[in-house]
Amino acid sequence: MRDAGRDQFRHFLTIPTRWMDNDIYGHVNNVVYYSYFDTAVNQFLIEAGVLDIHQGEVVGFVVDSGCSYFSPIAFPDAVHAGIRVAKLGNASVRYEIALYRNNEPLPAAAGHFVHVYVERASNRAVPIPDAVRAVLSDLIILD
């Protein structure tokens, strides 16, 4: 996804960097990128009305994630997180996320994570609820 333009994503969330995101080397620490991924996807689901983090009976657990870093991001940059759905399965979804620094056309980092939907009470996988599936379907980019 190193060459992924912004047009390859249907939804964006702008996330301001924080002073504490920088590490001793003067750029955002690698672990913070994963929090940007999580924030972008979960904020989208909450705003779409399909994720209730406090009372929802079905929630998504992250079971796989990865990130590739291309160029540094540092405070006080703004991160524009583009999200798309790469695969929508029965109980799981694979998101792809690209992080763009300020107004740059290519991502500073890109990665993925996989949510498996589970019943909160039992922690057992369940089919993705229809309302969630409909929202996620809107994030699929077809070639």
mmCIF file with all atom_site columns, C-alpha atoms in Angstrom:
data_model
loop_
_atom_site.group_PDB
_atom_site.id
_atom_site.type_symbol
_atom_site.label_atom_id
_atom_site.label_alt_id
_atom_site.label_comp_id
_atom_site.label_asym_id
_atom_site.label_entity_id
_atom_site.label_seq_id
_atom_site.pdbx_PDB_ins_code
_atom_site.Cartn_x
_atom_site.Cartn_y
_atom_site.Cartn_z
_atom_site.occupancy
_atom_site.B_iso_or_equiv
_atom_site.pdbx_formal_charge
_atom_site.auth_seq_id
_atom_site.auth_comp_id
_atom_site.auth_asym_id
_atom_site.auth_atom_id
_atom_site.pdbx_PDB_model_num
ATOM 1   C CA . MET A 1 1   ? 0.000   0.000   0.000  1.00 0.00 ? 1   MET A CA 1
ATOM 2   C CA . ARG A 1 2   ? 3.046   2.242   -0.187 1.00 0.00 ? 2   ARG A CA 1
ATOM 3   C CA . ASP A 1 3   ? 1.657   3.900   -3.335 1.00 0.00 ? 3   ASP A CA 1
ATOM 4   C CA . ALA A 1 4   ? -1.973  4.033   -2.181 1.00 0.00 ? 4   ALA A CA 1
ATOM 5   C CA . GLY A 1 5   ? -3.511  7.372   -3.075 1.00 0.00 ? 5   GLY A CA 1
ATOM 6   C CA . ARG A 1 6   ? -6.232  8.880   -0.957 1.00 0.00 ? 6   ARG A CA 1
ATOM 7   C CA . ASP A 1 7   ? -8.796  8.003   -3.622 1.00 0.00 ? 7   ASP A CA 1
ATOM 8   C CA . GLN A 1 8   ? -8.429  4.335   -2.656 1.00 0.00 ? 8   GLN A CA 1
ATOM 9   C CA . PHE A 1 9   ? -10.215 4.906   0.665  1.00 0.00 ? 9   PHE A CA 1
ATOM 10  C CA . ARG A 1 10  ? -13.873 5.684   1.286  1.00 0.00 ? 10  ARG A CA 1
ATOM 11  C CA . HIS A 1 11  ? -13.583 7.081   4.807  1.00 0.00 ? 11  HIS A CA 1
ATOM 12  C CA . PHE A 1 12  ? -11.075 9.317   6.589  1.00 0.00 ? 12  PHE A CA 1
ATOM 13  C CA . LEU A 1 13  ? -10.594 10.406  10.154 1.00 0.00 ? 13  LEU A CA 1
ATOM 14  C CA . THR A 1 14  ? -8.230  13.242  11.039 1.00 0.00 ? 14  THR A CA 1
ATOM 15  C CA . ILE A 1 15  ? -6.247  12.515  14.186 1.00 0.00 ? 15  ILE A CA 1
ATOM 16  C CA . PRO A 1 16  ? -4.012  15.188  15.707 1.00 0.00 ? 16  PRO A CA 1
ATOM 17  C CA . THR A 1 17  ? -0.659  13.976  16.945 1.00 0.00 ? 17  THR A CA 1
ATOM 18  C CA . ARG A 1 18  ? 0.165   14.698  20.556 1.00 0.00 ? 18  ARG A CA 1
ATOM 19  C CA . TRP A 1 19  ? 3.442   15.799  22.119 1.00 0.00 ? 19  TRP A CA 1
ATOM 20  C CA . MET A 1 20  ? 3.598   12.501  24.002 1.00 0.00 ? 20  MET A CA 1
ATOM 21  C CA . ASP A 1 21  ? 3.345   10.512  20.728 1.00 0.00 ? 21  ASP A CA 1
ATOM 22  C CA . ASN A 1 22  ? 6.930   11.480  19.847 1.00 0.00 ? 22  ASN A CA 1
ATOM 23  C CA . ASP A 1 23  ? 9.729   9.272   21.067 1.00 0.00 ? 23  ASP A CA 1
ATOM 24  C CA . ILE A 1 24  ? 13.338  10.076  21.895 1.00 0.00 ? 24  ILE A CA 1
ATOM 25  C CA . TYR A 1 25  ? 14.147  10.102  18.168 1.00 0.00 ? 25  TYR A CA 1
ATOM 26  C CA . GLY A 1 26  ? 11.746  12.982  17.517 1.00 0.00 ? 26  GLY A CA 1
ATOM 27  C CA . HIS A 1 27  ? 9.027   11.153  15.614 1.00 0.00 ? 27  HIS A CA 1
ATOM 28  C CA . VAL A 1 28  ? 5.835   9.278   16.482 1.00 0.00 ? 28  VAL A CA 1
ATOM 29  C CA . ASN A 1 29  ? 6.735   5.975   18.121 1.00 0.00 ? 29  ASN A CA 1
ATOM 30  C CA . ASN A 1 30  ? 5.858   2.854   16.140 1.00 0.00 ? 30  ASN A CA 1
ATOM 31  C CA . VAL A 1 31  ? 3.342   1.531   18.685 1.00 0.00 ? 31  VAL A CA 1
ATOM 32  C CA . VAL A 1 32  ? 1.259   4.709   18.389 1.00 0.00 ? 32  VAL A CA 1
ATOM 33  C CA . TYR A 1 33  ? 0.469   3.897   14.757 1.00 0.00 ? 33  TYR A CA 1
ATOM 34  C CA . TYR A 1 34  ? -1.569  0.909   15.935 1.00 0.00 ? 34  TYR A CA 1
ATOM 35  C CA . SER A 1 35  ? -3.618  3.207   18.174 1.00 0.00 ? 35  SER A CA 1
ATOM 36  C CA . TYR A 1 36  ? -4.319  5.385   15.120 1.00 0.00 ? 36  TYR A CA 1
ATOM 37  C CA . PHE A 1 37  ? -5.595  2.284   13.286 1.00 0.00 ? 37  PHE A CA 1
ATOM 38  C CA . ASP A 1 38  ? -7.814  1.299   16.195 1.00 0.00 ? 38  ASP A CA 1
ATOM 39  C CA . THR A 1 39  ? -9.113  4.842   16.661 1.00 0.00 ? 39  THR A CA 1
ATOM 40  C CA . ALA A 1 40  ? -9.961  5.307   12.977 1.00 0.00 ? 40  ALA A CA 1
ATOM 41  C CA . VAL A 1 41  ? -11.915 2.058   12.651 1.00 0.00 ? 41  VAL A CA 1
ATOM 42  C CA . ASN A 1 42  ? -13.723 2.188   15.989 1.00 0.00 ? 42  ASN A CA 1
ATOM 43  C CA . GLN A 1 43  ? -14.628 5.878   15.634 1.00 0.00 ? 43  GLN A CA 1
ATOM 44  C CA . PHE A 1 44  ? -16.120 5.044   12.230 1.00 0.00 ? 44  PHE A CA 1
ATOM 45  C CA . LEU A 1 45  ? -18.178 2.161   13.664 1.00 0.00 ? 45  LEU A CA 1
ATOM 46  C CA . ILE A 1 46  ? -19.377 4.243   16.628 1.00 0.00 ? 46  ILE A CA 1
ATOM 47  C CA . GLU A 1 47  ? -20.388 7.175   14.412 1.00 0.00 ? 47  GLU A CA 1
ATOM 48  C CA . ALA A 1 48  ? -22.197 4.771   12.066 1.00 0.00 ? 48  ALA A CA 1
ATOM 49  C CA . GLY A 1 49  ? -24.219 3.577   15.064 1.00 0.00 ? 49  GLY A CA 1
ATOM 50  C CA . VAL A 1 50  ? -23.122 -0.067  14.882 1.00 0.00 ? 50  VAL A CA 1
ATOM 51  C CA . LEU A 1 51  ? -20.706 -0.250  17.821 1.00 0.00 ? 51  LEU A CA 1
ATOM 52  C CA . ASP A 1 52  ? -21.710 0.262   21.423 1.00 0.00 ? 52  ASP A CA 1
ATOM 53  C CA . ILE A 1 53  ? -18.489 -0.172  23.387 1.00 0.00 ? 53  ILE A CA 1
ATOM 54  C CA . HIS A 1 54  ? -20.297 -0.251  26.732 1.00 0.00 ? 54  HIS A CA 1
ATOM 55  C CA . GLN A 1 55  ? -23.523 -2.196  26.197 1.00 0.00 ? 55  GLN A CA 1
ATOM 56  C CA . GLY A 1 56  ? -23.193 -3.977  22.849 1.00 0.00 ? 56  GLY A CA 1
ATOM 57  C CA . GLU A 1 57  ? -23.835 -7.712  22.934 1.00 0.00 ? 57  GLU A CA 1
ATOM 58  C CA . VAL A 1 58  ? -21.538 -8.272  19.932 1.00 0.00 ? 58  VAL A CA 1
ATOM 59  C CA . VAL A 1 59  ? -18.117 -6.645  19.632 1.00 0.00 ? 59  VAL A CA 1
ATOM 60  C CA . GLY A 1 60  ? -15.069 -6.980  17.413 1.00 0.00 ? 60  GLY A CA 1
ATOM 61  C CA . PHE A 1 61  ? -11.793 -8.317  18.833 1.00 0.00 ? 61  PHE A CA 1
ATOM 62  C CA . VAL A 1 62  ? -8.541  -7.618  17.025 1.00 0.00 ? 62  VAL A CA 1
ATOM 63  C CA . VAL A 1 63  ? -6.868  -10.944 16.222 1.00 0.00 ? 63  VAL A CA 1
ATOM 64  C CA . ASP A 1 64  ? -4.233  -9.884  13.677 1.00 0.00 ? 64  ASP A CA 1
ATOM 65  C CA . SER A 1 65  ? -2.488  -6.627  12.811 1.00 0.00 ? 65  SER A CA 1
ATOM 66  C CA . GLY A 1 66  ? 0.498   -5.314  10.933 1.00 0.00 ? 66  GLY A CA 1
ATOM 67  C CA . CYS A 1 67  ? 2.071   -2.039  9.866  1.00 0.00 ? 67  CYS A CA 1
ATOM 68  C CA . SER A 1 68  ? 4.665   -0.894  7.327  1.00 0.00 ? 68  SER A CA 1
ATOM 69  C CA . TYR A 1 69  ? 6.389   2.440   7.857  1.00 0.00 ? 69  TYR A CA 1
ATOM 70  C CA . PHE A 1 70  ? 7.445   4.594   4.903  1.00 0.00 ? 70  PHE A CA 1
ATOM 71  C CA . SER A 1 71  ? 8.206   8.071   6.269  1.00 0.00 ? 71  SER A CA 1
ATOM 72  C CA . PRO A 1 72  ? 8.109   9.688   9.710  1.00 0.00 ? 72  PRO A CA 1
ATOM 73  C CA . ILE A 1 73  ? 5.204   11.463  11.360 1.00 0.00 ? 73  ILE A CA 1
ATOM 74  C CA . ALA A 1 74  ? 5.926   13.842  14.244 1.00 0.00 ? 74  ALA A CA 1
ATOM 75  C CA . PHE A 1 75  ? 4.091   16.234  16.547 1.00 0.00 ? 75  PHE A CA 1
ATOM 76  C CA . PRO A 1 76  ? 2.434   18.601  15.574 1.00 0.00 ? 76  PRO A CA 1
ATOM 77  C CA . ASP A 1 77  ? 1.459   16.804  12.334 1.00 0.00 ? 77  ASP A CA 1
ATOM 78  C CA . ALA A 1 78  ? -2.127  15.857  11.563 1.00 0.00 ? 78  ALA A CA 1
ATOM 79  C CA . VAL A 1 79  ? -2.721  12.247  10.588 1.00 0.00 ? 79  VAL A CA 1
ATOM 80  C CA . HIS A 1 80  ? -5.413  11.512  8.014  1.00 0.00 ? 80  HIS A CA 1
ATOM 81  C CA . ALA A 1 81  ? -6.355  7.855   8.461  1.00 0.00 ? 81  ALA A CA 1
ATOM 82  C CA . GLY A 1 82  ? -8.009  6.280   5.443  1.00 0.00 ? 82  GLY A CA 1
ATOM 83  C CA . ILE A 1 83  ? -9.852  3.020   6.036  1.00 0.00 ? 83  ILE A CA 1
ATOM 84  C CA . ARG A 1 84  ? -11.223 0.397   3.682  1.00 0.00 ? 84  ARG A CA 1
ATOM 85  C CA . VAL A 1 85  ? -12.415 -3.186  3.910  1.00 0.00 ? 85  VAL A CA 1
ATOM 86  C CA . ALA A 1 86  ? -10.214 -5.691  2.101  1.00 0.00 ? 86  ALA A CA 1
ATOM 87  C CA . LYS A 1 87  ? -12.167 -8.818  3.093  1.00 0.00 ? 87  LYS A CA 1
ATOM 88  C CA . LEU A 1 88  ? -15.579 -9.266  4.635  1.00 0.00 ? 88  LEU A CA 1
ATOM 89  C CA . GLY A 1 89  ? -16.065 -12.811 5.922  1.00 0.00 ? 89  GLY A CA 1
ATOM 90  C CA . ASN A 1 90  ? -18.776 -14.513 7.956  1.00 0.00 ? 90  ASN A CA 1
ATOM 91  C CA . ALA A 1 91  ? -17.456 -13.555 11.420 1.00 0.00 ? 91  ALA A CA 1
ATOM 92  C CA . SER A 1 92  ? -14.405 -11.467 10.533 1.00 0.00 ? 92  SER A CA 1
ATOM 93  C CA . VAL A 1 93  ? -13.378 -8.388  8.611  1.00 0.00 ? 93  VAL A CA 1
ATOM 94  C CA . ARG A 1 94  ? -9.940  -7.314  7.427  1.00 0.00 ? 94  ARG A CA 1
ATOM 95  C CA . TYR A 1 95  ? -9.439  -3.563  7.406  1.00 0.00 ? 95  TYR A CA 1
ATOM 96  C CA . GLU A 1 96  ? -6.663  -1.792  5.555  1.00 0.00 ? 96  GLU A CA 1
ATOM 97  C CA . ILE A 1 97  ? -5.603  1.562   6.916  1.00 0.00 ? 97  ILE A CA 1
ATOM 98  C CA . ALA A 1 98  ? -3.290  4.168   5.412  1.00 0.00 ? 98  ALA A CA 1
ATOM 99  C CA . LEU A 1 99  ? -1.924  7.046   7.478  1.00 0.00 ? 99  LEU A CA 1
ATOM 100 C CA . TYR A 1 100 ? -1.256  10.251  5.563  1.00 0.00 ? 100 TYR A CA 1
ATOM 101 C CA . ARG A 1 101 ? 0.863   13.009  7.120  1.00 0.00 ? 101 ARG A CA 1
ATOM 102 C CA . ASN A 1 102 ? -0.739  16.440  6.757  1.00 0.00 ? 102 ASN A CA 1
ATOM 103 C CA . ASN A 1 103 ? -1.549  16.972  3.059  1.00 0.00 ? 103 ASN A CA 1
ATOM 104 C CA . GLU A 1 104 ? 0.911   14.463  1.617  1.00 0.00 ? 104 GLU A CA 1
ATOM 105 C CA . PRO A 1 105 ? -0.501  12.402  -1.283 1.00 0.00 ? 105 PRO A CA 1
ATOM 106 C CA . LEU A 1 106 ? 1.103   9.097   -0.288 1.00 0.00 ? 106 LEU A CA 1
ATOM 107 C CA . PRO A 1 107 ? 0.913   7.338   3.081  1.00 0.00 ? 107 PRO A CA 1
ATOM 108 C CA . ALA A 1 108 ? 3.576   7.658   5.753  1.00 0.00 ? 108 ALA A CA 1
ATOM 109 C CA . ALA A 1 109 ? 2.493   4.222   6.975  1.00 0.00 ? 109 ALA A CA 1
ATOM 110 C CA . ALA A 1 110 ? -0.050  1.577   6.050  1.00 0.00 ? 110 ALA A CA 1
ATOM 111 C CA . GLY A 1 111 ? -1.282  -1.594  7.599  1.00 0.00 ? 111 GLY A CA 1
ATOM 112 C CA . HIS A 1 112 ? -4.156  -3.825  8.473  1.00 0.00 ? 112 HIS A CA 1
ATOM 113 C CA . PHE A 1 113 ? -6.037  -5.393  11.290 1.00 0.00 ? 113 PHE A CA 1
ATOM 114 C CA . VAL A 1 114 ? -8.653  -8.092  11.533 1.00 0.00 ? 114 VAL A CA 1
ATOM 115 C CA . HIS A 1 115 ? -11.726 -7.938  13.750 1.00 0.00 ? 115 HIS A CA 1
ATOM 116 C CA . VAL A 1 116 ? -13.444 -11.178 14.697 1.00 0.00 ? 116 VAL A CA 1
ATOM 117 C CA . TYR A 1 117 ? -16.953 -10.516 15.929 1.00 0.00 ? 117 TYR A CA 1
ATOM 118 C CA . VAL A 1 118 ? -17.768 -12.209 19.217 1.00 0.00 ? 118 VAL A CA 1
ATOM 119 C CA . GLU A 1 119 ? -20.648 -12.393 21.622 1.00 0.00 ? 119 GLU A CA 1
ATOM 120 C CA . ARG A 1 120 ? -19.455 -10.388 24.598 1.00 0.00 ? 120 ARG A CA 1
ATOM 121 C CA . ALA A 1 121 ? -20.957 -12.736 27.208 1.00 0.00 ? 121 ALA A CA 1
ATOM 122 C CA . SER A 1 122 ? -19.372 -15.925 25.843 1.00 0.00 ? 122 SER A CA 1
ATOM 123 C CA . ASN A 1 123 ? -16.349 -14.583 23.913 1.00 0.00 ? 123 ASN A CA 1
ATOM 124 C CA . ARG A 1 124 ? -17.364 -16.929 21.082 1.00 0.00 ? 124 ARG A CA 1
ATOM 125 C CA . ALA A 1 125 ? -17.263 -15.923 17.421 1.00 0.00 ? 125 ALA A CA 1
ATOM 126 C CA . VAL A 1 126 ? -20.602 -15.049 15.850 1.00 0.00 ? 126 VAL A CA 1
ATOM 127 C CA . PRO A 1 127 ? -21.643 -13.910 12.385 1.00 0.00 ? 127 PRO A CA 1
ATOM 128 C CA . ILE A 1 128 ? -21.144 -10.208 11.742 1.00 0.00 ? 128 ILE A CA 1
ATOM 129 C CA . PRO A 1 129 ? -24.491 -8.540  12.547 1.00 0.00 ? 129 PRO A CA 1
ATOM 130 C CA . ASP A 1 130 ? -26.452 -7.411  9.478  1.00 0.00 ? 130 ASP A CA 1
ATOM 131 C CA . ALA A 1 131 ? -26.300 -3.712  10.430 1.00 0.00 ? 131 ALA A CA 1
ATOM 132 C CA . VAL A 1 132 ? -22.522 -3.912  10.831 1.00 0.00 ? 132 VAL A CA 1
ATOM 133 C CA . ARG A 1 133 ? -22.157 -5.841  7.570  1.00 0.00 ? 133 ARG A CA 1
ATOM 134 C CA . ALA A 1 134 ? -24.122 -3.157  5.703  1.00 0.00 ? 134 ALA A CA 1
ATOM 135 C CA . VAL A 1 135 ? -21.877 -0.396  7.069  1.00 0.00 ? 135 VAL A CA 1
ATOM 136 C CA . LEU A 1 136 ? -18.707 -2.363  6.330  1.00 0.00 ? 136 LEU A CA 1
ATOM 137 C CA . SER A 1 137 ? -19.868 -3.115  2.796  1.00 0.00 ? 137 SER A CA 1
ATOM 138 C CA . ASP A 1 138 ? -19.720 0.616   2.087  1.00 0.00 ? 138 ASP A CA 1
ATOM 139 C CA . LEU A 1 139 ? -15.959 0.558   2.786  1.00 0.00 ? 139 LEU A CA 1
ATOM 140 C CA . ILE A 1 140 ? -15.144 -2.085  0.170  1.00 0.00 ? 140 ILE A CA 1
ATOM 141 C CA . ILE A 1 141 ? -13.160 -0.681  -2.757 1.00 0.00 ? 141 ILE A CA 1
ATOM 142 C CA . LEU A 1 142 ? -13.552 -2.719  -5.929 1.00 0.00 ? 142 LEU A CA 1
ATOM 143 C CA . ASP A 1 143 ? -10.771 -2.686  -8.515 1.00 0.00 ? 143 ASP A CA 1
#
